CSV table of C-alpha atoms in Angstrom, one decimal:
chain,number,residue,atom,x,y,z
A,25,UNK,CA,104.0,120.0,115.3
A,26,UNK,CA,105.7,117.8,118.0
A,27,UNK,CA,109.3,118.4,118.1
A,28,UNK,CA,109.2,122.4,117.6
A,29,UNK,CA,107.4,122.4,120.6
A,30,UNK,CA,110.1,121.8,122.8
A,31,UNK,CA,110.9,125.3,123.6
A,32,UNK,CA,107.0,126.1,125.3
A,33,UNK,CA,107.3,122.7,126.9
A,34,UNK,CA,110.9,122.9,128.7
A,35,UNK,CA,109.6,123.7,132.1
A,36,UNK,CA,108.3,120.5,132.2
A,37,UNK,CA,111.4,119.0,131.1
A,38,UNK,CA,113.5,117.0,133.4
A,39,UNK,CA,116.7,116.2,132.9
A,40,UNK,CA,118.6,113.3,134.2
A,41,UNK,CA,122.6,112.5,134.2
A,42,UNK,CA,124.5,109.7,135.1
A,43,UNK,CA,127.4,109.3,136.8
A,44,UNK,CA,129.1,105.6,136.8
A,45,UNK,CA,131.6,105.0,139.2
A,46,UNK,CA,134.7,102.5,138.4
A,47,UNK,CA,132.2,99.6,140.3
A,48,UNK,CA,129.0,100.7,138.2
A,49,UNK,CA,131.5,100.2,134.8
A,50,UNK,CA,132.8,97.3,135.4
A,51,UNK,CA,128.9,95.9,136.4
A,52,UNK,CA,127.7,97.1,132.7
A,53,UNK,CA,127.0,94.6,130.3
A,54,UNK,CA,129.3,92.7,128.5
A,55,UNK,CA,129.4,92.0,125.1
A,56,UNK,CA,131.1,88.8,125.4
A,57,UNK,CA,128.3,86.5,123.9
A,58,UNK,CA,128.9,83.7,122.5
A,59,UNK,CA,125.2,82.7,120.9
A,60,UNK,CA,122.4,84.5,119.9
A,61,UNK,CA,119.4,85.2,122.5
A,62,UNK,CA,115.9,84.1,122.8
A,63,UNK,CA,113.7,86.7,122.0
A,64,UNK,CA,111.6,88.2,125.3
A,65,UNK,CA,108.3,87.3,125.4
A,66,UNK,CA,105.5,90.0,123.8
A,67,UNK,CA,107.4,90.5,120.4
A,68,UNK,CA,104.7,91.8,118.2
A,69,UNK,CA,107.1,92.7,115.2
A,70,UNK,CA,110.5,91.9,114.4
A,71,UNK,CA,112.1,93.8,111.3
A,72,UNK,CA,115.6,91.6,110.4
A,73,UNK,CA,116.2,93.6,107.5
A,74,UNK,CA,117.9,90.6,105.8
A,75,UNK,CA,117.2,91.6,102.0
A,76,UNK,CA,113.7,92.9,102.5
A,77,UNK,CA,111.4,95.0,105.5
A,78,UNK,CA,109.8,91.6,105.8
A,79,UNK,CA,108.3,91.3,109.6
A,80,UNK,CA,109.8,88.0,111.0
A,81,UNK,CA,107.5,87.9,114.0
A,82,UNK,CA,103.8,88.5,112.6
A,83,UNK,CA,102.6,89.7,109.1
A,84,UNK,CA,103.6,93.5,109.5
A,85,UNK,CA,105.7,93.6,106.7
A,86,UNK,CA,107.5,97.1,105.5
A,87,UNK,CA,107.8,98.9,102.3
A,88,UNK,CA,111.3,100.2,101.2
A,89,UNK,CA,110.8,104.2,100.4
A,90,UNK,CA,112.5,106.3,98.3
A,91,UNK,CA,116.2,104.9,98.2
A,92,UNK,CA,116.6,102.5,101.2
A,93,UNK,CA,118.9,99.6,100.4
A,94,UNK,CA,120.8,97.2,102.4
A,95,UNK,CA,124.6,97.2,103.7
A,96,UNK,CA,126.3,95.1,106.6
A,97,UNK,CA,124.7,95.5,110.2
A,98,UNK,CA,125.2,94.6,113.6
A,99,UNK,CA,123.3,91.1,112.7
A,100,UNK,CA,123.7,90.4,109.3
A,101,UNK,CA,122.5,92.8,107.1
A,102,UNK,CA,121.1,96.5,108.1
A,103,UNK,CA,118.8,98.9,106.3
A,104,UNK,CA,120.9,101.7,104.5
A,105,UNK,CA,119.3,105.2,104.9
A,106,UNK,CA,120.1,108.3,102.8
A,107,UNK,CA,119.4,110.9,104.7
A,108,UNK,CA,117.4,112.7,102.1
A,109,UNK,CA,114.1,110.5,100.9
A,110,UNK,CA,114.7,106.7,102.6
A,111,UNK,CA,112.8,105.3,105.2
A,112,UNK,CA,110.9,101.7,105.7
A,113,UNK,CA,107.0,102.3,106.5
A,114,UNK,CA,104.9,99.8,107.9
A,115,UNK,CA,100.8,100.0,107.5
A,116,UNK,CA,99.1,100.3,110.4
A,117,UNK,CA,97.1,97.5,112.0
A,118,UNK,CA,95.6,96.1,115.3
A,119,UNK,CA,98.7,94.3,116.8
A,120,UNK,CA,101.1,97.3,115.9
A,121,UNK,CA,98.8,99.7,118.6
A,122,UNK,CA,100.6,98.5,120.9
A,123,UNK,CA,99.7,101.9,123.3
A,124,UNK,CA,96.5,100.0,123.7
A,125,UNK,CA,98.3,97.3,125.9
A,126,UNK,CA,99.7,97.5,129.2
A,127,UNK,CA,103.1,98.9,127.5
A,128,UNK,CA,105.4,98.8,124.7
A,129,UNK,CA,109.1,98.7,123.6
A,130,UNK,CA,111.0,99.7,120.7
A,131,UNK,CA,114.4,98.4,120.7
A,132,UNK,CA,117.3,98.1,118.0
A,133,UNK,CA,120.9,98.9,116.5
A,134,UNK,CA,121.1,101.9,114.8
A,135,UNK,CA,124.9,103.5,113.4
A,136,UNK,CA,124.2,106.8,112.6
A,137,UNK,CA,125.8,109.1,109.8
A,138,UNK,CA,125.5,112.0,111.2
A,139,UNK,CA,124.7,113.0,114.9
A,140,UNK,CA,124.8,116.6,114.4
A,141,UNK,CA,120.6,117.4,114.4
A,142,UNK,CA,117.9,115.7,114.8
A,143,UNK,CA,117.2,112.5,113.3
A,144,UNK,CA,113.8,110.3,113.6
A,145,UNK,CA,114.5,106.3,114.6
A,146,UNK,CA,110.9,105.1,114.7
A,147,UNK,CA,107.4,107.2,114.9
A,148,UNK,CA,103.9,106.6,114.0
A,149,UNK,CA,102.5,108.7,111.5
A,150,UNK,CA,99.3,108.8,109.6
A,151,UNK,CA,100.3,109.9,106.4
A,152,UNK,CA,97.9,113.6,106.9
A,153,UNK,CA,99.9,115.0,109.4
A,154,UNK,CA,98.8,113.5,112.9
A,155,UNK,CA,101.6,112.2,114.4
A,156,UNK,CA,102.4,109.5,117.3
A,157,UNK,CA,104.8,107.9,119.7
A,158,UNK,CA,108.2,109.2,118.2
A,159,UNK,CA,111.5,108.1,119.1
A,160,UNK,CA,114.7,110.2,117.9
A,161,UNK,CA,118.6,111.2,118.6
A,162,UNK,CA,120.2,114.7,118.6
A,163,UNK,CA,117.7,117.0,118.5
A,164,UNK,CA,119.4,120.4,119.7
A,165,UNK,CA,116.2,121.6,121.7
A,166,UNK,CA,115.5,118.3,123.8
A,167,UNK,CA,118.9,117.2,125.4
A,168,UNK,CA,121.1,118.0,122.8
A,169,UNK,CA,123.8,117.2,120.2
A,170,UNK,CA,123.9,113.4,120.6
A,171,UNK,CA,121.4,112.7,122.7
A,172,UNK,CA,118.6,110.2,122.5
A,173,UNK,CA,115.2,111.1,122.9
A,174,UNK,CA,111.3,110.2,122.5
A,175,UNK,CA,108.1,111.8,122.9
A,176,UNK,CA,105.3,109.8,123.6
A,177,UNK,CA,102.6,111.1,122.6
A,178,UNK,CA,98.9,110.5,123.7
A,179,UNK,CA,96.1,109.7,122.4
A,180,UNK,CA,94.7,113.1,123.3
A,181,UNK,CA,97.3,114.8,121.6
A,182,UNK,CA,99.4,115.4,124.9
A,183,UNK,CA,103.3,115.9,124.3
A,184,UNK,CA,105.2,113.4,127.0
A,185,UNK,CA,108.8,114.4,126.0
A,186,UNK,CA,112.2,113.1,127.8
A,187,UNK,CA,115.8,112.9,127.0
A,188,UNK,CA,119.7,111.6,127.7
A,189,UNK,CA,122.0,113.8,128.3
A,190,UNK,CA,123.9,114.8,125.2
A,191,UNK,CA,126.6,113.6,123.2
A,192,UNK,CA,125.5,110.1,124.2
A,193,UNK,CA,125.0,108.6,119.9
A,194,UNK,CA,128.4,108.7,117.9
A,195,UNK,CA,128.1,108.9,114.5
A,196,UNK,CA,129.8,105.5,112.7
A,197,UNK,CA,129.3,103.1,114.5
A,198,UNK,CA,126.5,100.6,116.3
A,199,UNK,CA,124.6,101.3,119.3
A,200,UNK,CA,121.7,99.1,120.8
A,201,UNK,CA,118.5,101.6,121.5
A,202,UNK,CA,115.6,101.2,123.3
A,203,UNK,CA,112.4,103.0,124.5
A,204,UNK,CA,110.0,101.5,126.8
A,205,UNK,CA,107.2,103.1,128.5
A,206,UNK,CA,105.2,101.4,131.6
A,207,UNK,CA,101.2,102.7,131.0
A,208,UNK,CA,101.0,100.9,135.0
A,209,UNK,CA,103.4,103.2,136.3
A,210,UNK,CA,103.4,105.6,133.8
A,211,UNK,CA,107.3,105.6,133.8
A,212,UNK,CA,109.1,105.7,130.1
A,213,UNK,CA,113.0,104.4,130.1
A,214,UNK,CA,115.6,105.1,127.1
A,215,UNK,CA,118.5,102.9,126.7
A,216,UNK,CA,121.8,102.9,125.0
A,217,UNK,CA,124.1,99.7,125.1
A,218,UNK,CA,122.2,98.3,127.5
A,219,UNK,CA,122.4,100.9,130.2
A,220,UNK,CA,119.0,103.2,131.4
A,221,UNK,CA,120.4,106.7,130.1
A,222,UNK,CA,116.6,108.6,130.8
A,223,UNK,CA,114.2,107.3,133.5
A,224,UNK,CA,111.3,109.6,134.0
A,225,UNK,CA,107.7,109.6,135.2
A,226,UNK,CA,105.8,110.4,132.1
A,227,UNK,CA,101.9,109.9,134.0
A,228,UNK,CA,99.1,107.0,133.4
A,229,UNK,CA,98.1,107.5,130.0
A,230,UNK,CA,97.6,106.0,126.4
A,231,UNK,CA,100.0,106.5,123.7
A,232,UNK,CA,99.2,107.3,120.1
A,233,UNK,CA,100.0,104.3,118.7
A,234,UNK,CA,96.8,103.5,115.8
A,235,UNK,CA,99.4,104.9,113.4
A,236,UNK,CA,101.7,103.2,110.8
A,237,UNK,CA,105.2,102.6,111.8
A,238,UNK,CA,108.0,104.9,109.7
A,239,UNK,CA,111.4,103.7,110.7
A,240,UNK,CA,114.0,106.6,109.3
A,241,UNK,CA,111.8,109.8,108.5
A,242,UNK,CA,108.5,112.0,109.1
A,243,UNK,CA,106.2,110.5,106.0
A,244,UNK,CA,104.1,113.3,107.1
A,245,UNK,CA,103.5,116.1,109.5
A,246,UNK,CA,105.8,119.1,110.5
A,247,UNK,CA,108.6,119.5,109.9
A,248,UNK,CA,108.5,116.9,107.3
A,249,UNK,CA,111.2,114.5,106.9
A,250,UNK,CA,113.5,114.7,109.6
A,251,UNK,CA,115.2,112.3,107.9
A,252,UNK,CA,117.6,109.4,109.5
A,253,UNK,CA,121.0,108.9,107.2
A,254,UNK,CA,123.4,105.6,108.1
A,255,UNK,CA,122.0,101.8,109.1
A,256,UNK,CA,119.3,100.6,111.5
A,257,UNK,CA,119.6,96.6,112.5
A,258,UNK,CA,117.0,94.3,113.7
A,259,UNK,CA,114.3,96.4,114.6
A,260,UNK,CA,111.4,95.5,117.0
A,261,UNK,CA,108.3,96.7,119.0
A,262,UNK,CA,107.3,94.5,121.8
A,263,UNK,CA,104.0,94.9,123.3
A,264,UNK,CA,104.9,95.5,127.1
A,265,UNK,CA,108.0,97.0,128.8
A,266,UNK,CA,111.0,94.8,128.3
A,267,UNK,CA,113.0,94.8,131.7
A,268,UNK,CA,116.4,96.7,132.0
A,269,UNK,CA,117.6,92.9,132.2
A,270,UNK,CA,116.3,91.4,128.7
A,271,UNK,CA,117.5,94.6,127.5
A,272,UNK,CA,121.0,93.7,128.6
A,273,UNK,CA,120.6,90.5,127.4
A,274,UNK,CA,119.9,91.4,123.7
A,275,UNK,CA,122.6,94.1,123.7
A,276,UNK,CA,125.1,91.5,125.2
A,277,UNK,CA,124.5,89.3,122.3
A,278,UNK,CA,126.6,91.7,120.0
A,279,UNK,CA,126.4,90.5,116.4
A,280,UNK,CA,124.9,87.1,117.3
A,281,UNK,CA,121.7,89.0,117.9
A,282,UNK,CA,118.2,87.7,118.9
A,283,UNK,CA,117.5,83.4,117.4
A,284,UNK,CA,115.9,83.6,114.7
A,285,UNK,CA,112.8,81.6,113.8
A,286,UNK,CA,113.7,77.8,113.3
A,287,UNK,CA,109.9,76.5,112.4
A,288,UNK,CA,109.2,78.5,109.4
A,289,UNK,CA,105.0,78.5,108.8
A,290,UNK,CA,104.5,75.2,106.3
A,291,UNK,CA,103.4,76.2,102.6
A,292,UNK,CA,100.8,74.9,100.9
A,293,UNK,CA,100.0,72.5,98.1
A,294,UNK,CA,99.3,74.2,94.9
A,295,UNK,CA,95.4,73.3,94.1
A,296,UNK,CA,95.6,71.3,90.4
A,297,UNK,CA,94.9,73.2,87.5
A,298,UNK,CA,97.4,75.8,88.2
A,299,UNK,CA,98.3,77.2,84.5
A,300,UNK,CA,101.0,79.6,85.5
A,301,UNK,CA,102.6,81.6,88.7
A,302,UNK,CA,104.0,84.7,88.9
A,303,UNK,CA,105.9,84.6,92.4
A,304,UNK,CA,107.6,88.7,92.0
A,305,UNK,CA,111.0,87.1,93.4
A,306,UNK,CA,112.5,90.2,91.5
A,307,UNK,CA,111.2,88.9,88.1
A,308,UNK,CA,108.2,88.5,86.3
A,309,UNK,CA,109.0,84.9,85.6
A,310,UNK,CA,106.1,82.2,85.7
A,311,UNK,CA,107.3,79.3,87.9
A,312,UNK,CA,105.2,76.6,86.3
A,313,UNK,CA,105.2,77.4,83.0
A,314,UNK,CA,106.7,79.6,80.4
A,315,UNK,CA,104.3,82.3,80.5
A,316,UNK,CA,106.8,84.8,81.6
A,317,UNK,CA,106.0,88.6,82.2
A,318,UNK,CA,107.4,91.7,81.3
A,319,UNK,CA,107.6,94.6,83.5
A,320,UNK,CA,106.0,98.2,82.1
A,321,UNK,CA,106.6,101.6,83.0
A,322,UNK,CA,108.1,101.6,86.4
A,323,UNK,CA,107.1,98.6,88.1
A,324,UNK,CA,109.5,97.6,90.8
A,325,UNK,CA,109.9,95.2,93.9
A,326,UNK,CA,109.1,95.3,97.5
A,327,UNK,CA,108.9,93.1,100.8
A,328,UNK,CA,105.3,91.1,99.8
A,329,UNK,CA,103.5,89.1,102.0
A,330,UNK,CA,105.5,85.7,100.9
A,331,UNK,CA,109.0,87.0,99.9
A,332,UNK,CA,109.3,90.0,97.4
A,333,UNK,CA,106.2,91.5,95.6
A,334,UNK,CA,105.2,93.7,92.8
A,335,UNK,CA,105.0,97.0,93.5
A,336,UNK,CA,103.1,99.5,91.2
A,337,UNK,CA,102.6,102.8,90.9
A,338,UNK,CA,99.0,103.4,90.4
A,339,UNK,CA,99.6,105.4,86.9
A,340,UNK,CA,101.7,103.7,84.1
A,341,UNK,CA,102.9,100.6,86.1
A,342,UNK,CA,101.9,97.0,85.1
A,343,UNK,CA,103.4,93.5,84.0
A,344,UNK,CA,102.2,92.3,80.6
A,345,UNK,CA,102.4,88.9,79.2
C-alpha cells in the first residue's frame, strides 16, 4: 500500500513553493514553436498513441484495457481514459527497468477530467500487488487538490514520496508532465509546462522499475484502480534525467511535438510458398488469398507487434476459417 501511506510518512515530507517574480514569467518557456523537436537522447519508449499503444521508439508496445479509445491530443491523437476500467499496460522487459540505469524520465501531455482526487499517470506494477515507481496528480494527502506528485519507490521497498504544491493540474485542458530522478545525486524533479514545480533530495538508491508499465490505473495492488479519466498524449520514459532545458524544449513545441521517425525499419520479402496471411489489421481477412477468417466468441484487436493484432481471451476466443 504506497499512497495510504502518506499520513505515517509526512514528517519526512518536504514541501516546496514557488514564487515567480514578473522577470522569472516572462523567462518561462514559450510555446511559440514553429516545428516539431528532436527527441533527447536515451528515449527508451515512446507511446504516440496515434490509433494504437504501439511503442514508436523500441518494441514495447501497449495493450488497450478495458475501454481506452482515442480522441484529439496535444499531438495528434491522445489516449481517451474513462475513469472507471481504461488504462494502456505495457509488459515488462529489460529496457523498460530503466531504475537500473544512471536515471530515468517520464514525461508527457496529459488533460485531465477531473482533478478533484487522486489520479495515477504512469506506475509499474506487477499484476500481484507489488508496486513501483508511480507518478500521479491530486492526491489529497501528498500536496493536495491539484497537485502533481510521484513516489519513487525502491527496490527495497522504500517509499521516496514528493510533491507540487496544490492546485497546480486543471482539469480540461493539456499540461506537459515530467518526472525525473538523478540515481548520481539522488535528486527527483517534477515538472509542469516546462517549469521545475518539486525539486527534492530523494537519497542514492535504485528504483523499482522490473515492473510492467500501466499508464491510467493501479492493474494491481491497494487501493486498486486509482483510476485516470480524460487524455494522455505522447508518452515516454527516457533512460537518464532529461535536463530542465530539453524539458523546455519538448513543452515549447506545443502541438508540433517531438519528430517523429522518418526511416521506418524495412520489411521483408515474403519467403515463396506463402498460401495465405492473416495480417489482424482489424479483420480476419487473408492478404494473399481468399482464405478469409471469421472471428468467434469475443476475439478483438490490439496494438501487435507489426500494426494491430489478434487479441483473444484464453476461453471461447478464436478465428475460424
Amino acid at each position: 500500500m504506497k499512497l495510504s501511506k502518506t499520513a505515517s510518512r509526512l514528517g519526512r515530507f518536504i514541501a516546496f513553493t514557488i514564487v515567480l517574480t514578473a522577470a522569472a514569467l516572462s523567462a518561462l518557456p514559450s510555446r511559440a514553436a514553429v516545428g516539431c523537436t528532436s527527441p533527447p537522447s536515451g528515449l527508451v519508449s515512446w507511446w504516440r498513441a496515434e490509433g494504437n499503444a504501439n511503442d514508436s521508439a523500441d518494441g514495447n508496445h501497449g495493450v488497450l484495457a478495458g475501454g481506452t479509445t482515442f480522441s484529439a491530443g496535444e499531438v495528434g491523437q491522445a489516449f481517451s481514459f474513462n475513469g472507471s476500467n481504461a488504462y494502456v499496460s505495457v509488459v515488462a522487459s529489460s529496457n523498460l527497468n530503466v531504475g537500473a540505469a544512471g536515471g530515468f524520465t517520464v514525461e508527457g501531455w496529459i488533460n485531465p477530467g477531473d482533478v478533484s482526487a487522486t489520479h495515477i499517470i504512469g506506475e509499474w506494477n506487477n499484476g500481484s500487488g507489488g508496486i513501483g515507481v508511480q507518478f500521479y496528480h491530486s492526491n489529497p494527502g501528498i500536496g493536495g487538490v491539484g497537485a502533481l506528485a510521484a513516489n519513487v519507490v525502491s527496490t527495497s521497498g522504500g517509499d521516496h514520496l514528493f510533491a507540487s504544491s496544490p492546485n497546480l493540474i486543471t482539469a480540461n485542458n493539456f499540461q506537459h508532465v515530467a518526472l525525473t530522478y538523478d540515481k548520481a545525486t539522488g535528486i527527483g524533479r517534477l515538472f509542469c509546462n516546462g517549469v521545475a514545480v518539486a525539486v527534492q533530495n530523494l537519497g542514492v538508491f535504485t528504483p523499482q522499475t522490473t515492473y510492467g508499465l500501466n499508464f491510467g490505473a493501479r492493474a494491481s495492488g491497494f487501493p486498486l484502480g486509482i483510476y485516470f479519466v480524460g487524455l494522455m498524449d505522447e508518452l515516454s520514459l527516457y533512460g537518464r534525467a532529461l535536463t530542465t532545458n530539453e524539458i523546455q524544449t519538448i513543452y515549447a513545441a506545443g502541438n508540433a511535438g517531438k519528430c517523429a521517425p522518418t526511416t521506418p525499419l524495412a520489411c521483408v520479402a515474403a519467403p515463396s510458398g506463402l498460401v495465405s496471411l492473416w495480417r489482424g489489421e482489424n479483420n480476419a481477412l487473408d492478404s494473399v488469398d481468399g482464405n478469409n477468417g471469421t472471428l468467434v466468441g469475443n476475439t478483438v484487436y490490439g496494438a501487435g507487434r507489426v500494426g494491430q493484432g489478434f487479441v483473444f481471451d484464453g476461453t471461447t476466443d478464436r478465428v475460424a476459417i
